[in-house]
mmCIF file with all atom_site columns, C-alpha atoms in Angstrom:
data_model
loop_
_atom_site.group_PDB
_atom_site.id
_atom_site.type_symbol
_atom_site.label_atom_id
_atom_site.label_alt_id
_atom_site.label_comp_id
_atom_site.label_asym_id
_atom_site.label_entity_id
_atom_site.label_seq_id
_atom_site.pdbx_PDB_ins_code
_atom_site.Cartn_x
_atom_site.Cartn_y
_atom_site.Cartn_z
_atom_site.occupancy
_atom_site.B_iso_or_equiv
_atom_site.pdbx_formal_charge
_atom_site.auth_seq_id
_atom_site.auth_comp_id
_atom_site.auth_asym_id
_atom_site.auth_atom_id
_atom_site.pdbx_PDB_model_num
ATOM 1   C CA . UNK A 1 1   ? 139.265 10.988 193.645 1.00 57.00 ? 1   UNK A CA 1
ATOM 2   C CA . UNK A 1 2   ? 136.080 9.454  191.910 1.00 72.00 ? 2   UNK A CA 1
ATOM 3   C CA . UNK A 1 3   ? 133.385 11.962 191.329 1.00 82.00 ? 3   UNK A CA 1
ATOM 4   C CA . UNK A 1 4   ? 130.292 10.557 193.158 1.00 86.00 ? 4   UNK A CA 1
ATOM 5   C CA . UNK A 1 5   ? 127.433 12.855 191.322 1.00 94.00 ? 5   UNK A CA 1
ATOM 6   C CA . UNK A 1 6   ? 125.450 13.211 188.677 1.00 96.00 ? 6   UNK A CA 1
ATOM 7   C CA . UNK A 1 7   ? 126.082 14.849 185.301 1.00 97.00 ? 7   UNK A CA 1
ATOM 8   C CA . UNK A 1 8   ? 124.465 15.683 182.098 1.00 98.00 ? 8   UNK A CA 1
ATOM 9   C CA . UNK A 1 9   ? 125.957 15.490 178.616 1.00 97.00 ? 9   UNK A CA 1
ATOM 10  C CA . UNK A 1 10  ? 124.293 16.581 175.152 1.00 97.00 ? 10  UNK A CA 1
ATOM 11  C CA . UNK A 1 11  ? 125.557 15.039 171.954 1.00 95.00 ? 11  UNK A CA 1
ATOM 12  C CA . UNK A 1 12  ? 124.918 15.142 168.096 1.00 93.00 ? 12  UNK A CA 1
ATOM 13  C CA . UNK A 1 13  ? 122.922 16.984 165.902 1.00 93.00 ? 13  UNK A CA 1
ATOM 14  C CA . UNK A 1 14  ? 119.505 18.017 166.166 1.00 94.00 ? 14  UNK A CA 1
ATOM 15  C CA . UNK A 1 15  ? 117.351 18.022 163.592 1.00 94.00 ? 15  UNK A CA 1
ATOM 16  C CA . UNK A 1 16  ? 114.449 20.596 161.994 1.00 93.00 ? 16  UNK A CA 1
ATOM 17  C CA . UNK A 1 17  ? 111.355 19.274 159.849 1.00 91.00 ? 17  UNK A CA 1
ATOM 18  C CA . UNK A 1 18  ? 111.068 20.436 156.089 1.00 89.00 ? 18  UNK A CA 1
ATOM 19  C CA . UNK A 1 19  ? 108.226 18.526 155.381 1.00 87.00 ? 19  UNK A CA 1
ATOM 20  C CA . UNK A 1 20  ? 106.785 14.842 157.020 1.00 88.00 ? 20  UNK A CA 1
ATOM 21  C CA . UNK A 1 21  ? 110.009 13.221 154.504 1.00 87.00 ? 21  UNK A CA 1
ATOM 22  C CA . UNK A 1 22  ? 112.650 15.853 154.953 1.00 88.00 ? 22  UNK A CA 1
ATOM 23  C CA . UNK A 1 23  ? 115.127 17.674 157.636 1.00 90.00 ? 23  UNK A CA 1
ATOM 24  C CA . UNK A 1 24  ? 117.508 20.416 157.887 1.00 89.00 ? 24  UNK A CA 1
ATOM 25  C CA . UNK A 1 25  ? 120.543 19.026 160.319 1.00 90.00 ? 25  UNK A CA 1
ATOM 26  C CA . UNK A 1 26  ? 124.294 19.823 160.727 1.00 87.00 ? 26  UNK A CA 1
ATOM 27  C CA . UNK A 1 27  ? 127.575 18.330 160.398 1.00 83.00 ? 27  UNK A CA 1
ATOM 28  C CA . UNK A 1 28  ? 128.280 17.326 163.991 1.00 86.00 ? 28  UNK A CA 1
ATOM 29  C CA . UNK A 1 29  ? 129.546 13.548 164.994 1.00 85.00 ? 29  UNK A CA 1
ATOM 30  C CA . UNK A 1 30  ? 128.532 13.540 168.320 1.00 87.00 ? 30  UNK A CA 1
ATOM 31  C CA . UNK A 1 31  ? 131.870 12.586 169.532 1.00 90.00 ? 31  UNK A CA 1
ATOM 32  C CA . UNK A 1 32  ? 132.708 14.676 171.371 1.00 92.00 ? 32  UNK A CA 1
ATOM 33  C CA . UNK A 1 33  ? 129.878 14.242 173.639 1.00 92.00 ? 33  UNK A CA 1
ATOM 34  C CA . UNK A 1 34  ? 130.952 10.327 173.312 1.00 90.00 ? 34  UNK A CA 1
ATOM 35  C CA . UNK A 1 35  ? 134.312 11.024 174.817 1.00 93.00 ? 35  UNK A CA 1
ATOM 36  C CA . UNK A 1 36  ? 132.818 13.095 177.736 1.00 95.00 ? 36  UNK A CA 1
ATOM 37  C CA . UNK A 1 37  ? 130.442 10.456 178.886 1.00 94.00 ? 37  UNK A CA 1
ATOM 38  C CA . UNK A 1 38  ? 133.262 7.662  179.130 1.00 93.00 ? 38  UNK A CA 1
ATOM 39  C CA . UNK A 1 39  ? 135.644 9.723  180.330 1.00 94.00 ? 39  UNK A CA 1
ATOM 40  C CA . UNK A 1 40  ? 132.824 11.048 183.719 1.00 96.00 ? 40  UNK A CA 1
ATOM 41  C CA . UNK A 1 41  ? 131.843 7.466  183.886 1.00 95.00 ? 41  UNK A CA 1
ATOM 42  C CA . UNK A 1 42  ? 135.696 6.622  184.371 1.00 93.00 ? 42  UNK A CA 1
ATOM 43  C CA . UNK A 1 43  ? 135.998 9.300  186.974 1.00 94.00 ? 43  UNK A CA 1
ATOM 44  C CA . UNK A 1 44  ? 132.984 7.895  188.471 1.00 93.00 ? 44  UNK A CA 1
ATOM 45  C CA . UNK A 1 45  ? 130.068 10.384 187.979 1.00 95.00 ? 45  UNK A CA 1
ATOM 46  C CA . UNK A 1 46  ? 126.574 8.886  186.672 1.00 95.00 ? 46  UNK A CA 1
ATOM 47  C CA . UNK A 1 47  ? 126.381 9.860  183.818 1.00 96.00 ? 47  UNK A CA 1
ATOM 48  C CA . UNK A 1 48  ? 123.411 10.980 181.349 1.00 96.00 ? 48  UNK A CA 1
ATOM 49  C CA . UNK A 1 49  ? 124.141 11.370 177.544 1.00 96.00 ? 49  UNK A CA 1
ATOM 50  C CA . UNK A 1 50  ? 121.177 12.735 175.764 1.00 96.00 ? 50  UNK A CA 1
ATOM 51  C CA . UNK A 1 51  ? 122.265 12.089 171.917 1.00 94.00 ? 51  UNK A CA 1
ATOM 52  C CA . UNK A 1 52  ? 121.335 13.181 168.306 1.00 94.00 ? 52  UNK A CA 1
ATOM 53  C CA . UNK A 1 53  ? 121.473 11.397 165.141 1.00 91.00 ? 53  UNK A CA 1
ATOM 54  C CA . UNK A 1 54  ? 125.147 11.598 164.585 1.00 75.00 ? 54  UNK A CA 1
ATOM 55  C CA . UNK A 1 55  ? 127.578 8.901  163.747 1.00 68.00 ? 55  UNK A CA 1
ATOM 56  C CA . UNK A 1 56  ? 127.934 7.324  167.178 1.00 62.00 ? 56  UNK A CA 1
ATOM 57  C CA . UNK A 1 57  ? 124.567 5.789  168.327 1.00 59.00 ? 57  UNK A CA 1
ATOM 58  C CA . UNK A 1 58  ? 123.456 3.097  170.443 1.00 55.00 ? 58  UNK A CA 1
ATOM 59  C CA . UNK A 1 59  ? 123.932 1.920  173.986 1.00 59.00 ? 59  UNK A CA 1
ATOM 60  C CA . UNK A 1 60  ? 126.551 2.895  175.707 1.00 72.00 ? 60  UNK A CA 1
ATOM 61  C CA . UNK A 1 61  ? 128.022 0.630  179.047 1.00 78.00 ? 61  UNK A CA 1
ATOM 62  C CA . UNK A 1 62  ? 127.691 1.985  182.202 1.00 87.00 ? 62  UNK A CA 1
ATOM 63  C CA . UNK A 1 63  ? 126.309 5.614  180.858 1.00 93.00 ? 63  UNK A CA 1
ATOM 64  C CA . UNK A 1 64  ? 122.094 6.284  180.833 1.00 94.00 ? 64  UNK A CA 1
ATOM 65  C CA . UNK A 1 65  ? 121.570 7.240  176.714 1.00 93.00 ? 65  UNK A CA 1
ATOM 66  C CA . UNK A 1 66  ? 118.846 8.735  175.841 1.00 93.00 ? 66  UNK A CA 1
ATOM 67  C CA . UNK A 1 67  ? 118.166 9.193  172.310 1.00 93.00 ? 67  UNK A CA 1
ATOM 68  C CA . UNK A 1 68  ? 116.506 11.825 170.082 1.00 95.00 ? 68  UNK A CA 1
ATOM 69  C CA . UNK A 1 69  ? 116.308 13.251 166.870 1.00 94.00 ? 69  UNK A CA 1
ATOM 70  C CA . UNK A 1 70  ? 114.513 16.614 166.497 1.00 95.00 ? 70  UNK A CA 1
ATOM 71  C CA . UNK A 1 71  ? 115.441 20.180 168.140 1.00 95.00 ? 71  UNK A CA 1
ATOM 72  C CA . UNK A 1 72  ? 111.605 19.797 170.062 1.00 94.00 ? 72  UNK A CA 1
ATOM 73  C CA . UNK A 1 73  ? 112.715 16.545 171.622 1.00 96.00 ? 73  UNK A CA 1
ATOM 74  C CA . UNK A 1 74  ? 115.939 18.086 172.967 1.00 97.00 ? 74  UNK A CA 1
ATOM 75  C CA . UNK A 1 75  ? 114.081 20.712 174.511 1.00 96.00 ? 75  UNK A CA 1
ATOM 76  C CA . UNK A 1 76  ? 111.697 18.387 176.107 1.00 97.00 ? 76  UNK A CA 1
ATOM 77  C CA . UNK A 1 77  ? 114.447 16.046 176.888 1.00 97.00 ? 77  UNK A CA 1
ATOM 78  C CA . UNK A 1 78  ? 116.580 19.087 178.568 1.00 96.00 ? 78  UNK A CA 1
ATOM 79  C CA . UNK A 1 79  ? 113.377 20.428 180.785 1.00 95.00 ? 79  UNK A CA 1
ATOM 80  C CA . UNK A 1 80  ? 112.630 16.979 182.072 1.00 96.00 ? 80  UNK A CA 1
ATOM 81  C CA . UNK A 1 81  ? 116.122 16.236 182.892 1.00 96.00 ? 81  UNK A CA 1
ATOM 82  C CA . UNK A 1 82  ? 117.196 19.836 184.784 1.00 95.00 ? 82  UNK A CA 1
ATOM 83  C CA . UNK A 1 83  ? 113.424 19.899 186.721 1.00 94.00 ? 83  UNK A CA 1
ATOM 84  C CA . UNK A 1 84  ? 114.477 16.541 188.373 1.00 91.00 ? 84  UNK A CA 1
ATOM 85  C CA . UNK A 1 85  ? 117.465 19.211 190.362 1.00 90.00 ? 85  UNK A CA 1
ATOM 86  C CA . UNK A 1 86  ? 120.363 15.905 190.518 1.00 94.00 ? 86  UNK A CA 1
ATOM 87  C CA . UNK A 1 87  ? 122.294 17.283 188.172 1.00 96.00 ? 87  UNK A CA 1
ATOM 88  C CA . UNK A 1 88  ? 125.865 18.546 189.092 1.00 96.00 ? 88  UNK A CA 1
ATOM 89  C CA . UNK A 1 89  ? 126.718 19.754 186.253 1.00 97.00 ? 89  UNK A CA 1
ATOM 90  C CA . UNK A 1 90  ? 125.695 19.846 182.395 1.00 98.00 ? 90  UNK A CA 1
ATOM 91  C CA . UNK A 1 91  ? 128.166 19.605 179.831 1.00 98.00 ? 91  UNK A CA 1
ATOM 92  C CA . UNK A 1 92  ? 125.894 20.859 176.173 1.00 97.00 ? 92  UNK A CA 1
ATOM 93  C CA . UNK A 1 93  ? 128.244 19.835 173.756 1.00 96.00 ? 93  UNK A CA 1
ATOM 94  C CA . UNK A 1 94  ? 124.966 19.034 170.874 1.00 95.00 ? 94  UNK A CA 1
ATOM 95  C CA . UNK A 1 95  ? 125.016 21.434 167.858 1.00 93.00 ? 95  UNK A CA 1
ATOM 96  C CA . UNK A 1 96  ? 121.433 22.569 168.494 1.00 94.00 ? 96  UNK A CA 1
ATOM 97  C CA . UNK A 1 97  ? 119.817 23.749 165.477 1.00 93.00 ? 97  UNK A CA 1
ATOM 98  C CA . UNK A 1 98  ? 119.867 27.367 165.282 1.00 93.00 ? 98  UNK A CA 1
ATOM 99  C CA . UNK A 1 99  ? 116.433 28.255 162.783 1.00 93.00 ? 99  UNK A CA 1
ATOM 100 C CA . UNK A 1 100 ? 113.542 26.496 162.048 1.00 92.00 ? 100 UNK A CA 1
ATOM 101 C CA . UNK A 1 101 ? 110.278 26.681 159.630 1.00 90.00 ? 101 UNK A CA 1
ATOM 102 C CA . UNK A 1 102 ? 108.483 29.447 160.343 1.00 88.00 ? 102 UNK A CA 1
ATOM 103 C CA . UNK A 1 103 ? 105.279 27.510 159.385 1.00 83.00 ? 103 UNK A CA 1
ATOM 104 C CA . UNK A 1 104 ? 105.296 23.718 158.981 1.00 80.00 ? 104 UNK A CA 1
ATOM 105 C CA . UNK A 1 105 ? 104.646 21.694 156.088 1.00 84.00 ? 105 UNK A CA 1
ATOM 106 C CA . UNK A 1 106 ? 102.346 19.117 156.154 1.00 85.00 ? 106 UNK A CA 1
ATOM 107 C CA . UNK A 1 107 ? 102.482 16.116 153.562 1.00 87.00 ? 107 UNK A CA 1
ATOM 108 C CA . UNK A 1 108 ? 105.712 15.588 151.380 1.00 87.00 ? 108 UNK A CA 1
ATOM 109 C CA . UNK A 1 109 ? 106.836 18.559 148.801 1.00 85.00 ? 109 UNK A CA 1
ATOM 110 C CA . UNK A 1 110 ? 106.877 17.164 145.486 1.00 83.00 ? 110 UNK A CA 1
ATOM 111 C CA . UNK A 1 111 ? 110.347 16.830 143.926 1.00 84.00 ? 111 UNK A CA 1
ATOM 112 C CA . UNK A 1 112 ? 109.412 17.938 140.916 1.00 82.00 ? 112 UNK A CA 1
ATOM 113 C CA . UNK A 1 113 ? 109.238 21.195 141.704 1.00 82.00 ? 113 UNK A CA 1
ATOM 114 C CA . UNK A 1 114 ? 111.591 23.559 139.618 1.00 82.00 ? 114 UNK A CA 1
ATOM 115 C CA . UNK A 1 115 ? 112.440 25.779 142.893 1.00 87.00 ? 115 UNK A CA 1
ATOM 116 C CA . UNK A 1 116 ? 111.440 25.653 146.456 1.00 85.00 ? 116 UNK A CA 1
ATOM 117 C CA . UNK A 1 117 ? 111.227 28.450 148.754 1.00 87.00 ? 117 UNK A CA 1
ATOM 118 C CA . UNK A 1 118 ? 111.414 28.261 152.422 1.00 88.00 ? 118 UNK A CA 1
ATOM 119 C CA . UNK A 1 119 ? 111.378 31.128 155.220 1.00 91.00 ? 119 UNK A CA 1
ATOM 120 C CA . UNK A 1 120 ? 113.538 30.263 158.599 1.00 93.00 ? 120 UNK A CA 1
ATOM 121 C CA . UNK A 1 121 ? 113.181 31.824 161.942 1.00 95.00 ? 121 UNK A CA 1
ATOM 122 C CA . UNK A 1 122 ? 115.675 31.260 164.370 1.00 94.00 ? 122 UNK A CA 1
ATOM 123 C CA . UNK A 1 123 ? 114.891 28.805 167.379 1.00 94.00 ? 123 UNK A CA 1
ATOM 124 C CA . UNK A 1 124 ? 115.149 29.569 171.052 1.00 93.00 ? 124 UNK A CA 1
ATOM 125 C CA . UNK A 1 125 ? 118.370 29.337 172.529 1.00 94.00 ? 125 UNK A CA 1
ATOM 126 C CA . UNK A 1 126 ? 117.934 26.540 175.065 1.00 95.00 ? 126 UNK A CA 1
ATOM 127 C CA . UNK A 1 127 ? 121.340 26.991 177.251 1.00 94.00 ? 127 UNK A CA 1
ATOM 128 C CA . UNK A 1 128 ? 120.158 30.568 178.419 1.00 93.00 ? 128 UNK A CA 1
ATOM 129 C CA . UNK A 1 129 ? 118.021 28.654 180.109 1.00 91.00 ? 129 UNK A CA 1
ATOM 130 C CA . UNK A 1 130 ? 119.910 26.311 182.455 1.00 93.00 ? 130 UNK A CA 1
ATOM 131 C CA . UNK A 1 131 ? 120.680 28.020 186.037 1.00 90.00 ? 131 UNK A CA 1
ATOM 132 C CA . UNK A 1 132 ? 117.078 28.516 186.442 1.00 90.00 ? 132 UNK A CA 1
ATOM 133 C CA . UNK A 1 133 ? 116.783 25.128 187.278 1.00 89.00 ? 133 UNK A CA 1
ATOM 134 C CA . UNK A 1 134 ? 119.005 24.682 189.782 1.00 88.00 ? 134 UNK A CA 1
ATOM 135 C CA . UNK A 1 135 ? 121.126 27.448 192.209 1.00 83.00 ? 135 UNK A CA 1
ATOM 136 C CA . UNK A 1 136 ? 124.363 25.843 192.014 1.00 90.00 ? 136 UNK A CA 1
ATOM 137 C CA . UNK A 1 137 ? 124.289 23.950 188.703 1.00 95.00 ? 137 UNK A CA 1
ATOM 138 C CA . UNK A 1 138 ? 127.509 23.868 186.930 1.00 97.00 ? 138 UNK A CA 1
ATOM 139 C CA . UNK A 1 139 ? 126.917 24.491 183.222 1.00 97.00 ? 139 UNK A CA 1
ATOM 140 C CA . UNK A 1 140 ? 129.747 24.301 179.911 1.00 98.00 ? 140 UNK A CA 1
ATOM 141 C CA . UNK A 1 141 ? 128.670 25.539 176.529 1.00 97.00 ? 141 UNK A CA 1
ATOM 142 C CA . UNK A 1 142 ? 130.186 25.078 173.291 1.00 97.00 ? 142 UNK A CA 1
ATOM 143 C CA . UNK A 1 143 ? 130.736 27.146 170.551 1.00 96.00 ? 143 UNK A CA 1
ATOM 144 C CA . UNK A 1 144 ? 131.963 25.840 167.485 1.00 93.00 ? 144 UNK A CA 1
ATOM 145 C CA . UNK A 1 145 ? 133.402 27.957 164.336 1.00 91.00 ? 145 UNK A CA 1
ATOM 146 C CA . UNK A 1 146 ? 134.138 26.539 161.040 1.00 87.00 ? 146 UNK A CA 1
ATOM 147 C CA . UNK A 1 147 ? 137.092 28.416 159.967 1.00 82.00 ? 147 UNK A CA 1
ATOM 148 C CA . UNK A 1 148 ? 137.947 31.526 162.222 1.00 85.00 ? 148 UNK A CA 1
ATOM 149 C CA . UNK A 1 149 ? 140.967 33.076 163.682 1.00 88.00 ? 149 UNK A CA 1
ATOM 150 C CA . UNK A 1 150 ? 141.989 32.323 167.451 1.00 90.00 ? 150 UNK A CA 1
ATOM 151 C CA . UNK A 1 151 ? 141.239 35.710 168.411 1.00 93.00 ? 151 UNK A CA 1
ATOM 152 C CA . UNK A 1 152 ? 137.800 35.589 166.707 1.00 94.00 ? 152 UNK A CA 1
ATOM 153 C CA . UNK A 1 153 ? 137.265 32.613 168.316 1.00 94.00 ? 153 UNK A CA 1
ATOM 154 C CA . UNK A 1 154 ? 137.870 33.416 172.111 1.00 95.00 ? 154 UNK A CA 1
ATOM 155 C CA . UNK A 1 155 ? 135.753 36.605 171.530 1.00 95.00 ? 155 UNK A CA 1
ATOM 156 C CA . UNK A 1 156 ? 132.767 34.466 170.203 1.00 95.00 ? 156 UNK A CA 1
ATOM 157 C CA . UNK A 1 157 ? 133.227 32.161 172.850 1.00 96.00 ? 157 UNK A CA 1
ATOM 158 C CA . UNK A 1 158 ? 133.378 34.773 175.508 1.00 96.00 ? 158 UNK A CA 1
ATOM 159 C CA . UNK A 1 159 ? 129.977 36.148 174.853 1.00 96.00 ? 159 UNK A CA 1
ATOM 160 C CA . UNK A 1 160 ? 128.223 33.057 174.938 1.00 96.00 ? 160 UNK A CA 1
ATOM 161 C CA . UNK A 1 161 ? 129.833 32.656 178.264 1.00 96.00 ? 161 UNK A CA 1
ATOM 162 C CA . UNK A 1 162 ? 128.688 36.456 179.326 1.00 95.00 ? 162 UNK A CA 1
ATOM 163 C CA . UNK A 1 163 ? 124.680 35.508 177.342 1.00 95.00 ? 163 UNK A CA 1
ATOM 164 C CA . UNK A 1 164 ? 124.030 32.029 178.842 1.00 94.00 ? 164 UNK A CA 1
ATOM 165 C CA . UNK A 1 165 ? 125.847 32.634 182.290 1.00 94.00 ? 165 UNK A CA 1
ATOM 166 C CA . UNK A 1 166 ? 127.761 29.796 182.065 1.00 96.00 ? 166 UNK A CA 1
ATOM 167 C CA . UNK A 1 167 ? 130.549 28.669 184.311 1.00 97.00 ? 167 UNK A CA 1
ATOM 168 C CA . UNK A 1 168 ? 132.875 27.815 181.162 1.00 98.00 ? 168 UNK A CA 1
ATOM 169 C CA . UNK A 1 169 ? 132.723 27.376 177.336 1.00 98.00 ? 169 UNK A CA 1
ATOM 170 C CA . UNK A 1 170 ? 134.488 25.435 174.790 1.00 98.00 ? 170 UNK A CA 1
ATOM 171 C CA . UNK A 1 171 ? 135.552 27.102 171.983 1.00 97.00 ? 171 UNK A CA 1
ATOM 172 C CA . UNK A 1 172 ? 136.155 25.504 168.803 1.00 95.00 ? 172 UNK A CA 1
ATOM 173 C CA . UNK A 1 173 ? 136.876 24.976 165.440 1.00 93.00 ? 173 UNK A CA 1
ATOM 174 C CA . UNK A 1 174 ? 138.154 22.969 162.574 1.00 88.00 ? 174 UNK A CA 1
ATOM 175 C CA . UNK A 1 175 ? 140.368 25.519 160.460 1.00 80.00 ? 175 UNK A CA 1
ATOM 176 C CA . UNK A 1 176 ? 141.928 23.753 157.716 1.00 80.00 ? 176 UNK A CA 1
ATOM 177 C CA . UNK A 1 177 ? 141.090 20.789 158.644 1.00 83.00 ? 177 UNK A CA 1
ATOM 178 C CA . UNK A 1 178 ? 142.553 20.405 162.498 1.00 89.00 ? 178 UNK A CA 1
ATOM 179 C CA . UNK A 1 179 ? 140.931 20.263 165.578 1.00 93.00 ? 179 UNK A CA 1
ATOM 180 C CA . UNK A 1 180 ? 141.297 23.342 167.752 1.00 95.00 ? 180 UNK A CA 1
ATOM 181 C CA . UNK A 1 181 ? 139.807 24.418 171.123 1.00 96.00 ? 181 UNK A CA 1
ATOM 182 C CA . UNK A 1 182 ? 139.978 26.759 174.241 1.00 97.00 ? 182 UNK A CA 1
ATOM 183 C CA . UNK A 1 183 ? 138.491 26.669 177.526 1.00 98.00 ? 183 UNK A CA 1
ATOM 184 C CA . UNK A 1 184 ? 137.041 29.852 178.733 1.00 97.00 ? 184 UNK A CA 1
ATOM 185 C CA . UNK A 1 185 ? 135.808 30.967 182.110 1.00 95.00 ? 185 UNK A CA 1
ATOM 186 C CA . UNK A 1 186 ? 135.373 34.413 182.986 1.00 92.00 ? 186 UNK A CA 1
ATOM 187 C CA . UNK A 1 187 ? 138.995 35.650 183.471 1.00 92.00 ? 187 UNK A CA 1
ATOM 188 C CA . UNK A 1 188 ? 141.161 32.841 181.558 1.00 94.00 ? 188 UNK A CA 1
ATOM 189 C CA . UNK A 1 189 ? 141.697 30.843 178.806 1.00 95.00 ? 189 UNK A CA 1
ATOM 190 C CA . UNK A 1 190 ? 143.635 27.688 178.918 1.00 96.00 ? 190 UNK A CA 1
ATOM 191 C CA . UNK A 1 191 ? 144.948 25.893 175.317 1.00 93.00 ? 191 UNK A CA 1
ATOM 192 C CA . UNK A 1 192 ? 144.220 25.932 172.386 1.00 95.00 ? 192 UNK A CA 1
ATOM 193 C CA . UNK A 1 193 ? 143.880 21.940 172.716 1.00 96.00 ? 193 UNK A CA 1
ATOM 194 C CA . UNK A 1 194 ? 144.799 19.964 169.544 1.00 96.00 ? 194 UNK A CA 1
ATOM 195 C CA . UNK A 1 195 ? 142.533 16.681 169.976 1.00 95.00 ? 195 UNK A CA 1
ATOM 196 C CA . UNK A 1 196 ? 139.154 16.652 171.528 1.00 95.00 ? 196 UNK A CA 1
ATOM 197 C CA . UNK A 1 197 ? 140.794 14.115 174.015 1.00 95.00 ? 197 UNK A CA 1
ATOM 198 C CA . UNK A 1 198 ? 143.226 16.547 175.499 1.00 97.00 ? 198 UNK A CA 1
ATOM 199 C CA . UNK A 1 199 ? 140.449 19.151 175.433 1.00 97.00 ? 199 UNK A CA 1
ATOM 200 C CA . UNK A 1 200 ? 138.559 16.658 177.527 1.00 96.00 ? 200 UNK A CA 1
ATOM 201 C CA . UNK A 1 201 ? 141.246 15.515 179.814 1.00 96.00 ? 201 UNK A CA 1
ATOM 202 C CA . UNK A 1 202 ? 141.408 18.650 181.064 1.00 97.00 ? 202 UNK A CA 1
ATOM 203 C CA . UNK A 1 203 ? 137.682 20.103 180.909 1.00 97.00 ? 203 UNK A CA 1
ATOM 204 C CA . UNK A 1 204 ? 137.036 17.046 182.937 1.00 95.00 ? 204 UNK A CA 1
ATOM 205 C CA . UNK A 1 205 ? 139.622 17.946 186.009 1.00 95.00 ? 205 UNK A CA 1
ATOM 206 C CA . UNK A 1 206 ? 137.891 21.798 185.951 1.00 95.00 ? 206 UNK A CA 1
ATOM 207 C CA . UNK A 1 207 ? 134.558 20.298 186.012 1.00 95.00 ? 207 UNK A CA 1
ATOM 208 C CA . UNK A 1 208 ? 135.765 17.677 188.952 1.00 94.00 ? 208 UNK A CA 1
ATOM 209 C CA . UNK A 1 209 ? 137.170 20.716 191.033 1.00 93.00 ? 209 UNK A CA 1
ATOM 210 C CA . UNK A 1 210 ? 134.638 22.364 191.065 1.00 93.00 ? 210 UNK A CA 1
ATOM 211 C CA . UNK A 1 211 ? 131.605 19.947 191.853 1.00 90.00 ? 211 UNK A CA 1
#
């Protein structure tokens, strides 16, 4: 059964300003959010992939991309999208950046500087914000951990599910090396998933059932 709605997928990095020549970013690919998006648009859904500066870039066939760069943007981008209400569901798989520059630096730092001091602050947390746009809206978080136990990790993942009020969260890591992830809602767990394509094949049947 095709899914006939509308869905919204974040992807990639975001990125914070040092200075007018510099950032502060993260590690993420944005694949996962790649293998979402074809795998709604298979299923039928129209699909919206808001993307950062990762690896995976460009248009995408039969999916709406919508590129940006800095955590500002994604916040703008995110408002615009959810205030429009034709959203089914949003899938925020980015890796959002979590502090920023408490003041901003204008110009370019000199690299010839023996040290450099800078003073984060964190940013807001732009998933608590997502049911207020919508009664209804369907909404998976992600919550990635480097290196963690399984235990640590469904416990982390829980209370970002419990915080944002989401309907389910991802919870993942890359121990050692391998790919490993959960599905949480409220009162199970399902996995862990090996691949991000397993994890996806079967995010993608909760999300369908309950659209």
């Amino acid at each position: 059964m095709a899914i006939k709605k509308n869905i919204l997928i974040t992807a990639g990095p975001t990125w914070v300003a040092l200075d007018s020549a510099r950032v502060i970013s993260n590690i993420s690919s944005g694949q996962t959010g790649f293998i979402l998006a074809n795998k709604f648009k298979r299923l039928g859904a129209k699909v919206t992939l808001l993307l950062g500066p990762g690896y995976f870039c460009g248009s995408q066939k039969g999916i709406k991309v919508i590129n940006f760069k800095y955590f500002a943007e994604l916040d703008k981008l995110l408002t615009n999208e959810l205030k429009k209400g034709k959203y089914a569901a949003v899938i925020h798989a980015a890796a959002v950046s979590d502090y920023k520059l408490k003041e901003m630096i204008r110009g370019k730092v000199s690299s010839g500087r023996l040290n450099w001091q800078i003073k984060l602050v964190p940013t807001k947390k732009l998933i608590d914000s997502f049911k207020k746009y919508k009664p209804g809206l369907f909404t998976v978080g992600f919550k990635f951990e480097p290196a963690t136990t399984n235990k640590k990790l469904i416990k982390n993942g829980r209370e970002l599910l419990k915080r944002a009020d989401l309907d389910l969260v991802v919870a993942n890591s890359n121990k050692n090396k391998s790919y490993r992830a959960y599905i949480l809602d409220k009162a199970h767990k399902q996995g862990p998933f090996l691949s991000k394509t397993k994890m996806v094949s079967c995010l993608s049947k909760l999300v369908e059932k309950n659209i």
